[in-house]
Amino acid sequence: MSDAPGRDFIRQIIFEDLESGKHDEIVTRFPPEPNGYLHIGHVMSICLNFGVGEENDGRTFLRYDDTNPGKEKQEYVDAIERDVHWLGFDWGDRLTHASDYFERLYESAEKLIELGVAYVDDLSAEEIREYRGTLTEPGKNSPYRDRSVEENIDLFRRMRAGEFEDGTHVLRAKIDMASPNMNMRDPTIYRIRHLDHQRTGDKWCIYPMYDYAHGLSDAYEGITHSLCTLEFEDHRPLYDWFLDQLKPEHRPRQIEFSRLNLAYTITSKRKLGLLIENDVVSGWDDPRMPTIAGMRRRGYPALALRDFVKRAGVTKKDKLIEMSALENCVREDLGDIAERRMAVLRPLKVVLTNYPEGQVEMMEAMNHPNNPDMGTREIPFSRELWIEQDDFMEEAPRKFFRLKPGGEVRLRFGYIIKCEEVIKDADGKVIELRCSYDPETRSGTGTSERKVKGTIHWVSASHGIPAMVRLYDRLFTIPDPNTVDDFMEVLNPDSLETVDAILEPALADLGSGEAIQFERLGYFCTDSTEHSADAAVFNRIVTLRDSWAKIEKQAMQSG
Ligand code: ATP
Ligand code: MG
């Protein structure tokens, strides 16, 4: 059998199942619990499930695992749909909920009772835990384990009818209290919860457990390959047990793959929720969050995320992937499509003393250095300009090719200038440079042979637009914040820096969320929530170069 290069182990299984005729259509599902926003780990699962569906002309369901009333919110449901669509996938008419099957699941539970493999237990939650045993000791049978079918049916119906308080009874599978797999020690199938459900209201006061509801929902939908993360490996015998007992028409197969974890951040909805509760970030879509909503607002293109998880690959090995791998995908994607602009993040005034007062020249600038098709724009040049504070050094080392006292530099798309005088305030801080310009050196005119080593960006002071620019950094100071007891202790206090920047006037026309490159600085986009025509707010998507790769590699190697 030919094995296409790059086919991961799940795609290989699917390929073989199609070749052998075991299946003629592939059906998968992405089953989020709507108790938070989706994160980069979910991108992996979405791309895998919808990806193998598309690749094989199959079908993929978006199924909400809504078996936990109380924790789920409409806001999360809306966010999940927006995010999956934004990534470029569509479930068509296959939007379902575990709660769609509550009646069928209930009927199947009665069937388990009739088969003699499920019973109503009156033990308290604590007693059940005690009876369960440990990894090294077998559990004990509940005294209620051998109730008759009639008695069990009667009790289970009364559970449904609301006769009992929460926690007084549960329905359990009768499997094996001595099983080395704790999941097989008579797991709970139904519990009583007098709690309204966001979809079924007060219709139910008993709710099925995930392990039970999930596998059967898979079977009801004709899922062929139920792809989940490795923590469910120990649950597979139970997944199969329910199918063995109930023999549904379609028999899904559960296959586990490893979770995708990203260094310097966390991928757990619960923990991400804590960051919001503790005001570390402004919300689920804070651009520092590894949520899809956060990454979208930050300016990461959907394609870059898809590309990233593809490169990370589907495996069985746990992995903590370097943030730089994700950022490289973002850079690669933006490199070709983002137009170039000039902006000064930390402005320092430059006055060209020999440039006529009041004169303005329009300088032609390429929108993309490697792609003339992206056109040009005009940038106003005048006597007073802003340059980047970093591009000037008073006591500069020999190899500093930007501006220094007496030194020369080219202004991109402009002229060569020479620093004649440094002006400081009372504290000795440099506040202005007095420079001369060489009129023979205008860019693109070719009138002067003169060359200088450095080129810097600038913005005309009287034409520049003020903007608030947010510079983001890692949320945490260590690669794996999950390894410490309290991840709040390893937060990076400098994950957000805000600067008052000056932008070239062409940036006034930038659309919401549109990404551009500020030359020499990085990729930026307007903030989809706070940017307006009157008050420009930009986010730094990613820097141009990877200043983190080395540090990250070292930190990850040393644990
Ligand atoms: P969280 O711990 O963040 O709540 P979860 O696994 O409980 O994650 P679900 O909403 O239940 O979140 O997950 C939906 C699907 O996404 C599941 O099939 C799950 O296995 C998968 N998934 C969740 N996190 C990751 C991850 N880090 N890498 C790959 N797949 C993931
Ligand atoms: Mg979960």
Coordinates of C-alpha atoms and ligand atoms in Angstrom, one line a residue:
M1 CA 0.0 0.0 0.0
S2 CA 1.4 3.3 -1.0
D3 CA 2.1 5.7 1.8
A4 CA 2.0 9.3 0.8
P5 CA 4.8 11.3 2.4
G6 CA 3.8 13.4 5.3
R7 CA 0.7 11.4 6.1
D8 CA 0.3 11.3 9.9
F9 CA -0.7 8.1 11.7
I10 CA -4.4 9.1 11.9
R11 CA -4.6 10.0 8.2
Q12 CA -2.8 6.6 7.5
I13 CA -5.5 4.8 9.5
I14 CA -8.2 6.6 7.6
F15 CA -6.5 5.9 4.3
E16 CA -6.4 2.2 5.1
D17 CA -10.0 2.1 6.2
L18 CA -11.0 3.6 2.9
E19 CA -8.7 1.3 0.9
S20 CA -10.0 -1.8 2.7
G21 CA -13.6 -0.8 2.2
K22 CA -14.2 -0.7 6.0
H23 CA -15.7 2.8 5.3
D24 CA -16.8 4.5 2.2
E25 CA -17.3 7.8 3.8
I26 CA -15.3 9.5 6.5
V27 CA -17.3 11.3 9.2
T28 CA -15.6 13.2 12.0
R29 CA -16.6 15.7 14.7
F30 CA -15.1 18.6 16.6
P31 CA -16.7 18.4 20.1
P32 CA -16.0 21.6 22.2
E33 CA -17.5 22.1 25.6
P34 CA -18.8 25.7 25.5
N35 CA -17.2 26.7 28.8
G36 CA -14.7 29.2 27.4
Y37 CA -13.1 30.4 24.2
L38 CA -11.2 28.1 21.9
H39 CA -7.4 28.3 22.0
I40 CA -4.4 27.3 19.9
G41 CA -4.8 23.6 21.0
H42 CA -8.3 23.6 19.7
V43 CA -7.0 24.9 16.3
M44 CA -5.1 21.6 16.1
S45 CA -8.2 19.6 16.7
I46 CA -10.4 21.7 14.4
C47 CA -7.8 21.4 11.6
L48 CA -7.5 17.7 12.1
N49 CA -11.2 16.9 12.2
F50 CA -12.4 19.3 9.5
G51 CA -9.2 18.7 7.6
V52 CA -9.6 14.9 7.2
G53 CA -13.3 15.5 6.5
E54 CA -12.5 17.8 3.6
E55 CA -9.6 15.7 2.3
N56 CA -11.7 12.6 2.0
D57 CA -14.9 14.3 0.8
G58 CA -16.4 13.3 4.1
R59 CA -18.5 15.2 6.6
T60 CA -17.6 16.9 9.9
F61 CA -19.9 17.8 12.7
L62 CA -19.5 20.7 15.1
R63 CA -21.0 19.1 18.2
Y64 CA -21.3 20.9 21.5
D65 CA -20.6 18.8 24.5
D66 CA -23.2 20.4 26.6
T67 CA -23.6 17.8 29.3
N68 CA -22.5 20.1 32.1
P69 CA -25.4 22.6 32.7
G70 CA -24.4 25.8 34.5
K71 CA -20.9 26.2 33.1
E72 CA -22.0 26.8 29.6
K73 CA -22.8 30.2 28.1
Q74 CA -24.2 31.5 24.8
E75 CA -21.3 33.9 24.5
Y76 CA -19.0 30.9 24.3
V77 CA -21.2 29.2 21.8
D78 CA -21.2 32.3 19.5
A79 CA -17.4 32.6 19.9
I80 CA -16.8 29.0 18.9
E81 CA -18.8 29.3 15.7
R82 CA -17.1 32.6 14.8
D83 CA -13.7 31.1 15.4
V84 CA -14.2 27.9 13.5
H85 CA -15.6 29.9 10.5
W86 CA -12.7 32.3 10.7
L87 CA -10.3 29.4 10.5
G88 CA -12.0 28.6 7.2
F89 CA -14.1 25.6 8.1
D90 CA -17.8 25.0 7.8
W91 CA -20.0 22.4 9.4
G92 CA -22.9 23.0 6.9
D93 CA -26.1 21.6 8.5
R94 CA -24.1 19.4 10.9
L95 CA -24.3 21.6 14.0
T96 CA -25.4 19.4 16.9
H97 CA -25.4 19.2 20.7
A98 CA -25.0 16.3 23.0
S99 CA -28.3 17.6 24.5
D100 CA -30.0 16.8 21.2
Y101 CA -29.6 13.2 22.2
F102 CA -30.8 13.4 25.8
E103 CA -33.9 11.3 25.1
R104 CA -32.0 8.7 23.2
L105 CA -29.3 8.6 25.7
Y106 CA -31.9 8.1 28.4
E107 CA -33.5 5.2 26.5
S108 CA -30.1 3.6 26.0
A109 CA -29.5 3.9 29.7
E110 CA -32.7 2.0 30.4
K111 CA -31.5 -0.6 27.9
L112 CA -28.3 -1.0 29.9
I113 CA -30.4 -1.6 33.0
E114 CA -32.5 -4.2 31.2
L115 CA -29.3 -5.9 30.0
G116 CA -28.3 -6.1 33.6
V117 CA -25.2 -4.0 33.2
A118 CA -26.3 -0.8 34.9
Y119 CA -27.6 -0.1 38.4
V120 CA -28.8 2.7 40.5
D121 CA -26.5 3.4 43.5
D122 CA -27.5 5.1 46.7
L123 CA -23.9 5.6 47.9
S124 CA -22.9 9.2 48.4
A125 CA -20.2 10.7 46.2
E126 CA -17.7 10.3 49.0
E127 CA -18.6 6.7 49.6
I128 CA -18.3 5.9 46.0
R129 CA -14.8 7.4 46.0
E130 CA -13.9 5.2 49.0
Y131 CA -15.3 2.1 47.4
R132 CA -13.4 2.8 44.3
G133 CA -10.1 1.7 45.6
T134 CA -6.8 3.0 44.4
L135 CA -4.3 2.4 41.6
T136 CA -2.8 -0.3 43.8
E137 CA -5.9 -1.7 45.5
P138 CA -9.0 -3.1 44.0
G139 CA -12.3 -1.4 44.8
K140 CA -15.3 -2.9 46.6
N141 CA -18.7 -3.6 45.2
S142 CA -21.5 -1.2 46.2
P143 CA -24.1 -2.9 48.5
Y144 CA -26.7 -1.7 45.9
R145 CA -24.9 -3.4 43.0
D146 CA -27.2 -6.4 42.8
R147 CA -30.6 -4.7 42.7
S148 CA -33.1 -6.3 40.4
V149 CA -33.7 -4.9 36.9
E150 CA -37.2 -3.9 38.0
E151 CA -36.0 -2.0 41.0
N152 CA -33.3 -0.2 39.0
I153 CA -35.8 0.8 36.3
D154 CA -38.2 2.1 38.9
L155 CA -35.5 4.1 40.7
F156 CA -34.0 5.4 37.5
R157 CA -37.4 6.6 36.3
R158 CA -38.0 8.3 39.6
M159 CA -34.5 9.9 39.3
R160 CA -35.7 11.4 36.0
A161 CA -39.0 12.4 37.5
G162 CA -37.2 14.6 40.0
E163 CA -38.1 12.6 43.2
F164 CA -34.6 12.7 44.6
E165 CA -32.2 15.3 45.7
D166 CA -28.9 16.0 44.0
G167 CA -26.2 13.5 45.0
T168 CA -28.5 10.9 46.5
H169 CA -28.5 8.5 43.6
V170 CA -26.5 7.8 40.5
L171 CA -26.8 5.4 37.6
R172 CA -23.6 3.3 37.3
A173 CA -22.3 0.8 34.7
K174 CA -21.8 -2.6 36.2
I175 CA -18.3 -3.5 34.9
D176 CA -15.5 -4.5 37.3
M177 CA -14.6 -3.0 40.6
A178 CA -11.2 -4.7 40.5
S179 CA -10.3 -3.5 37.0
P180 CA -6.7 -2.2 36.8
N181 CA -8.3 0.7 34.8
M182 CA -10.0 2.9 37.3
N183 CA -12.4 4.1 34.5
M184 CA -13.8 0.6 34.4
R185 CA -14.7 0.5 38.1
D186 CA -18.4 0.9 37.7
P187 CA -18.3 4.4 36.3
T188 CA -21.2 6.8 36.8
I189 CA -23.4 7.2 33.7
Y190 CA -26.1 9.6 35.1
R191 CA -26.1 12.0 38.0
I192 CA -28.9 14.1 39.4
R193 CA -28.6 17.8 39.0
H194 CA -31.6 20.0 39.6
L195 CA -30.2 22.7 37.3
D196 CA -31.6 24.3 34.2
H197 CA -29.8 23.6 31.0
Q198 CA -29.3 26.3 28.5
R199 CA -31.0 24.3 25.8
T200 CA -33.4 21.9 27.5
G201 CA -34.4 24.2 30.3
D202 CA -36.0 22.4 33.2
K203 CA -36.9 19.3 31.2
W204 CA -34.1 17.2 32.8
C205 CA -32.8 16.9 36.3
I206 CA -30.5 14.0 35.5
Y207 CA -27.6 14.5 33.1
P208 CA -25.4 12.0 31.4
M209 CA -21.7 11.8 32.0
Y210 CA -19.3 12.8 29.2
D211 CA -17.8 9.3 28.6
Y212 CA -21.3 7.9 28.1
A213 CA -22.8 10.7 26.1
H214 CA -19.7 11.2 23.9
G215 CA -19.3 7.8 22.4
L216 CA -23.0 7.3 21.9
S217 CA -23.4 10.7 20.2
D218 CA -20.5 9.6 18.0
A219 CA -22.5 6.5 17.1
Y220 CA -25.8 8.3 16.5
E221 CA -24.1 10.7 14.1
G222 CA -22.3 7.9 12.2
I223 CA -18.9 9.2 13.2
T224 CA -16.3 6.9 11.8
H225 CA -13.2 8.2 13.5
S226 CA -13.6 9.9 16.9
L227 CA -10.3 11.8 17.3
C228 CA -9.4 13.1 20.7
T229 CA -6.4 13.9 22.9
L230 CA -4.3 11.4 24.7
E231 CA -5.9 11.9 28.2
F232 CA -8.8 9.9 26.8
E233 CA -6.7 6.8 26.0
D234 CA -7.6 5.2 29.4
H235 CA -11.2 6.0 28.6
R236 CA -11.2 4.0 25.4
P237 CA -12.1 0.7 27.0
L238 CA -15.1 2.3 28.5
Y239 CA -16.0 4.0 25.1
D240 CA -15.8 0.6 23.5
W241 CA -17.7 -1.1 26.4
F242 CA -20.8 1.1 25.9
L243 CA -20.7 0.3 22.2
D244 CA -20.3 -3.5 22.9
Q245 CA -23.3 -3.5 25.2
L246 CA -25.6 -1.3 23.1
K247 CA -24.5 -2.4 19.6
P248 CA -25.6 0.7 17.7
E249 CA -25.9 0.6 14.0
H250 CA -22.7 2.6 13.5
R251 CA -19.6 1.8 15.4
P252 CA -17.1 4.7 15.8
R253 CA -13.4 4.2 16.6
Q254 CA -11.7 6.4 19.1
I255 CA -8.1 7.4 18.2
E256 CA -6.0 9.6 20.5
F257 CA -3.3 12.1 19.5
S258 CA -1.1 14.3 21.7
R259 CA -2.2 17.7 22.8
L260 CA -0.5 20.7 21.3
N261 CA 1.0 22.9 23.9
L262 CA 2.7 26.2 23.2
A263 CA 5.7 27.5 25.2
Y264 CA 5.3 30.5 27.5
T265 CA 1.6 30.3 27.5
I266 CA -1.2 28.0 28.7
T267 CA -3.7 26.0 26.8
S268 CA -6.5 25.3 29.2
K269 CA -9.8 27.2 29.1
R270 CA -10.1 27.1 32.8
K271 CA -6.7 28.6 33.4
L272 CA -7.2 31.2 30.7
G273 CA -10.4 32.1 32.4
L274 CA -8.5 32.7 35.6
L275 CA -6.2 35.2 33.8
I276 CA -9.3 37.2 33.0
E277 CA -10.8 36.9 36.5
N278 CA -7.5 38.2 38.0
D279 CA -7.4 41.1 35.5
V280 CA -4.1 39.9 34.1
V281 CA -5.6 40.4 30.6
S282 CA -8.6 42.4 29.4
G283 CA -10.7 39.5 28.2
W284 CA -10.8 36.3 26.1
D285 CA -9.7 38.3 23.1
D286 CA -6.9 40.2 24.7
P287 CA -4.2 40.1 22.0
R288 CA -1.8 38.3 24.4
M289 CA -4.2 35.4 24.8
P290 CA -3.5 32.1 22.9
T291 CA -7.2 32.0 22.1
I292 CA -8.3 32.1 18.5
A293 CA -10.2 35.4 19.3
G294 CA -7.0 36.9 20.9
M295 CA -4.8 35.8 18.0
R296 CA -7.2 37.2 15.5
R297 CA -7.3 40.5 17.2
R298 CA -3.5 40.4 17.5
G299 CA -3.4 40.2 13.7
Y300 CA -2.4 36.5 13.2
P301 CA -3.8 35.4 9.9
A302 CA -6.0 32.3 9.9
L303 CA -3.7 30.7 7.3
A304 CA -0.7 31.1 9.6
L305 CA -2.5 29.2 12.4
R306 CA -3.5 26.4 10.0
D307 CA 0.1 26.3 8.7
F308 CA 1.4 26.2 12.2
V309 CA -0.6 23.2 13.3
K310 CA 0.2 21.4 10.1
R311 CA 3.9 21.8 10.8
A312 CA 3.4 20.7 14.4
G313 CA 1.9 17.5 13.1
V314 CA -0.4 14.9 14.5
T315 CA 1.6 12.5 16.8
K316 CA 1.3 10.5 19.9
K317 CA 4.2 12.3 21.6
D318 CA 3.5 15.2 24.0
K319 CA 4.9 18.4 22.7
L320 CA 5.6 21.8 23.9
I321 CA 6.2 23.9 20.8
E322 CA 8.3 27.0 20.8
M323 CA 6.4 30.2 20.3
S324 CA 8.9 31.2 17.7
A325 CA 7.5 28.3 15.5
L326 CA 4.1 30.0 15.5
E327 CA 5.6 33.5 15.0
N328 CA 7.6 32.3 12.1
C329 CA 4.4 31.1 10.4
V330 CA 2.9 34.5 11.0
R331 CA 5.9 36.3 9.6
E332 CA 6.0 34.0 6.5
D333 CA 2.4 34.6 5.8
L334 CA 2.5 38.4 6.3
G335 CA 5.9 38.8 4.5
D336 CA 4.3 38.6 1.1
I337 CA 1.0 40.2 1.7
A338 CA 1.6 43.1 4.1
E339 CA 2.3 46.5 2.6
R340 CA 5.2 48.5 4.0
R341 CA 4.7 51.8 5.8
M342 CA 6.8 54.0 8.0
A343 CA 6.1 54.7 11.7
V344 CA 8.2 55.9 14.6
L345 CA 7.4 54.2 17.9
R346 CA 9.6 56.3 20.2
P347 CA 10.0 59.7 18.4
L348 CA 13.0 61.9 18.5
K349 CA 12.8 65.3 16.7
V350 CA 15.1 66.1 13.8
V351 CA 15.3 69.6 12.3
L352 CA 16.9 69.9 8.9
T353 CA 18.4 73.4 9.3
N354 CA 19.2 73.9 5.6
Y355 CA 15.8 72.7 4.4
P356 CA 13.5 75.5 3.3
E357 CA 10.8 76.4 5.9
G358 CA 7.4 75.5 4.7
Q359 CA 8.6 73.3 1.8
V360 CA 7.0 69.9 1.4
E361 CA 8.2 67.3 -1.1
M362 CA 6.3 64.2 -1.9
M363 CA 8.6 61.2 -1.9
E364 CA 7.6 58.1 -3.8
A365 CA 7.8 54.8 -1.8
M366 CA 7.3 51.2 -2.8
N367 CA 4.5 49.5 -1.0
H368 CA 6.5 46.2 -1.1
P369 CA 10.2 46.0 -1.8
N370 CA 9.9 42.7 -3.7
N371 CA 6.5 43.2 -5.4
P372 CA 6.2 46.2 -7.7
D373 CA 2.6 45.1 -8.4
M374 CA 1.7 46.3 -4.9
G375 CA 2.3 49.8 -6.2
T376 CA 3.7 53.0 -4.6
R377 CA 2.5 55.8 -2.4
E378 CA 3.7 59.3 -1.7
I379 CA 5.2 60.3 1.6
P380 CA 5.5 64.0 2.6
F381 CA 9.0 65.1 3.5
S382 CA 9.6 68.4 5.3
R383 CA 12.0 70.4 7.5
E384 CA 11.0 68.8 10.8
L385 CA 10.9 65.0 11.1
W386 CA 10.6 62.3 13.7
I387 CA 13.1 59.5 13.8
E388 CA 13.4 56.6 16.2
Q389 CA 15.2 57.4 19.5
D390 CA 17.2 54.1 19.0
D391 CA 18.5 55.3 15.7
F392 CA 20.6 57.9 17.4
M393 CA 23.5 57.3 19.8
E394 CA 25.6 60.0 21.2
E395 CA 28.5 57.8 22.3
A396 CA 28.3 55.3 19.4
P397 CA 30.5 52.3 18.9
R398 CA 32.4 52.2 15.6
K399 CA 30.0 49.8 14.0
F400 CA 26.9 51.9 14.8
F401 CA 25.8 52.8 11.3
R402 CA 22.8 54.9 12.3
L403 CA 23.0 58.5 13.4
K404 CA 25.7 59.9 15.7
P405 CA 27.1 63.3 16.2
G406 CA 28.9 64.3 13.0
G407 CA 27.7 61.1 11.3
E408 CA 25.6 60.6 8.3
V409 CA 22.6 58.4 7.5
R410 CA 20.1 58.0 4.7
L411 CA 16.5 58.7 5.4
R412 CA 14.6 56.0 3.6
F413 CA 13.0 57.3 0.4
G414 CA 14.5 60.7 1.3
Y415 CA 17.9 62.3 1.6
I416 CA 21.2 61.7 3.3
I417 CA 21.4 63.8 6.4
K418 CA 24.3 64.7 8.8
C419 CA 24.0 65.3 12.5
E420 CA 25.4 68.7 13.2
E421 CA 24.2 69.4 16.8
V422 CA 22.6 67.6 19.7
I423 CA 20.1 69.4 21.8
K424 CA 19.4 68.3 25.4
D425 CA 17.0 69.2 28.1
A426 CA 18.0 70.3 31.6
D427 CA 18.4 66.6 32.6
G428 CA 20.8 65.9 29.8
K429 CA 18.2 63.9 27.8
V430 CA 18.6 64.3 24.0
I431 CA 15.4 66.0 22.8
E432 CA 16.3 67.2 19.3
L433 CA 18.9 66.8 16.6
R434 CA 19.9 69.6 14.3
C435 CA 20.9 68.1 11.0
S436 CA 21.8 69.3 7.5
Y437 CA 20.6 67.5 4.4
D438 CA 22.3 67.0 1.1
P439 CA 20.0 68.1 -1.7
E440 CA 21.9 66.0 -4.2
T441 CA 21.0 62.8 -2.6
R442 CA 17.3 62.4 -3.1
S443 CA 16.3 58.8 -3.3
G444 CA 15.6 57.4 -6.7
T445 CA 17.0 60.4 -8.6
G446 CA 20.5 58.9 -9.1
T447 CA 22.1 62.4 -9.2
S448 CA 24.6 61.5 -6.4
E449 CA 27.0 58.6 -6.2
R450 CA 27.3 59.2 -2.5
K451 CA 26.6 56.1 -0.3
V452 CA 26.2 55.8 3.4
K453 CA 26.0 52.6 5.5
G454 CA 22.8 53.2 7.4
T455 CA 19.3 53.8 6.3
I456 CA 16.6 54.8 8.9
H457 CA 12.9 55.4 8.8
W458 CA 11.2 58.7 9.6
V459 CA 7.9 60.6 9.6
S460 CA 7.3 64.2 8.8
A461 CA 6.4 66.0 12.0
S462 CA 3.7 68.2 10.6
H463 CA 2.1 65.3 8.7
G464 CA 2.4 62.4 11.1
I465 CA -0.6 60.9 12.8
P466 CA -0.4 60.1 16.5
A467 CA -1.2 56.6 17.4
M468 CA -1.3 54.4 20.5
V469 CA 0.8 51.3 19.7
R470 CA 0.7 48.2 21.9
L471 CA 3.8 46.0 22.0
Y472 CA 3.2 42.5 23.2
D473 CA 5.5 40.0 24.7
R474 CA 5.2 36.5 26.2
L475 CA 2.6 36.1 29.0
F476 CA 4.8 34.0 31.2
T477 CA 8.5 34.0 32.1
I478 CA 9.0 30.3 31.9
P479 CA 8.4 27.9 29.0
D480 CA 5.9 25.7 30.8
P481 CA 3.8 27.6 33.3
N482 CA 2.0 24.3 34.0
T483 CA 5.0 23.0 35.9
V484 CA 4.6 25.5 38.8
D485 CA 2.0 25.3 41.5
D486 CA 0.7 28.7 40.9
F487 CA 1.1 30.0 37.4
M488 CA 0.2 33.5 38.5
E489 CA 3.7 33.6 40.1
V490 CA 5.4 33.3 36.7
L491 CA 3.6 36.0 34.8
N492 CA 5.7 38.3 32.7
P493 CA 5.0 41.8 34.1
D494 CA 6.1 43.3 30.8
S495 CA 3.8 41.4 28.5
L496 CA 2.2 44.7 27.4
E497 CA 4.0 48.0 26.6
T498 CA 2.1 50.9 25.2
V499 CA 3.9 53.7 23.3
D500 CA 2.8 57.0 21.7
A501 CA 3.9 56.6 18.1
I502 CA 3.8 58.7 15.0
L503 CA 2.6 57.2 11.7
E504 CA 3.0 58.3 8.1
P505 CA -0.2 59.8 6.8
A506 CA -1.1 56.9 4.5
L507 CA -1.8 54.8 7.5
A508 CA -4.9 56.9 8.2
D509 CA -6.7 54.8 5.5
L510 CA -6.0 51.4 7.0
G511 CA -9.0 49.2 7.4
S512 CA -10.0 47.5 10.6
G513 CA -7.8 44.6 11.5
E514 CA -5.7 45.1 8.4
A515 CA -2.0 44.1 8.7
I516 CA 1.0 46.1 7.5
Q517 CA 4.7 46.1 8.1
F518 CA 6.2 49.2 9.8
E519 CA 9.5 49.2 8.1
R520 CA 12.3 47.9 10.3
L521 CA 10.0 47.4 13.3
G522 CA 7.6 44.5 12.7
Y523 CA 4.1 43.7 11.6
F524 CA 1.2 45.6 13.0
C525 CA -2.5 45.9 12.6
T526 CA -5.2 48.2 13.7
D527 CA -7.0 47.0 16.8
S528 CA -10.4 45.6 15.7
T529 CA -12.0 46.8 18.9
E530 CA -10.5 50.2 19.8
H531 CA -9.1 51.7 16.6
S532 CA -11.1 54.5 15.1
A533 CA -10.5 57.3 12.6
D534 CA -10.1 59.8 15.5
A535 CA -7.9 57.6 17.7
A536 CA -5.5 55.2 16.1
V537 CA -4.8 52.1 18.1
F538 CA -2.4 49.5 16.7
N539 CA -1.2 46.1 17.9
R540 CA 2.2 44.7 17.2
I541 CA 1.5 41.3 15.6
V542 CA 5.1 40.2 15.6
T543 CA 8.6 41.6 15.3
L544 CA 10.5 41.2 12.1
R545 CA 13.2 39.0 13.5
D546 CA 13.1 36.3 15.9
S547 CA 14.9 37.7 19.0
W548 CA 13.4 34.9 21.1
A549 CA 14.4 31.7 19.3
K550 CA 17.8 31.4 21.0
I551 CA 16.6 32.3 24.5
E552 CA 13.6 30.0 24.1
K553 CA 15.7 27.1 23.0
Q554 CA 18.1 27.5 25.9
A555 CA 15.3 27.8 28.4
M556 CA 13.5 24.8 27.0
Q557 CA 16.7 22.7 27.1
S558 CA 17.4 23.5 30.7
G559 CA 13.8 22.4 31.5
Ligands
ATP1 P1 -9.5 22.7 28.0 O1 -8.7 22.0 29.0 O2 -8.9 23.9 27.4 O3 -10.9 23.0 28.5 P2 -10.7 20.6 26.6 O4 -10.0 19.4 26.0 O5 -11.4 20.3 27.9 O6 -9.6 21.7 26.8 P3 -12.9 20.7 24.9 O7 -13.8 21.9 24.6 O8 -13.5 19.6 25.6 O9 -11.6 21.3 25.6 O10 -12.1 20.2 23.6 C1 -12.7 20.0 22.3 C2 -11.7 19.2 21.5 O11 -10.5 19.9 21.4 C3 -11.4 17.9 22.2 O12 -11.5 16.8 21.2 C4 -10.0 18.0 22.7 O13 -9.4 16.8 22.8 C5 -9.4 19.0 21.7 N1 -8.3 19.7 22.4 C6 -8.4 20.5 23.5 N2 -7.2 21.0 23.8 C7 -6.3 20.5 22.9 C8 -4.9 20.7 22.6 N3 -4.2 21.4 23.5 N4 -4.4 20.1 21.6 C9 -5.1 19.4 20.7 N5 -6.4 19.2 20.9 C10 -7.1 19.8 21.9
MG2 MG -13.1 19.6 28.5

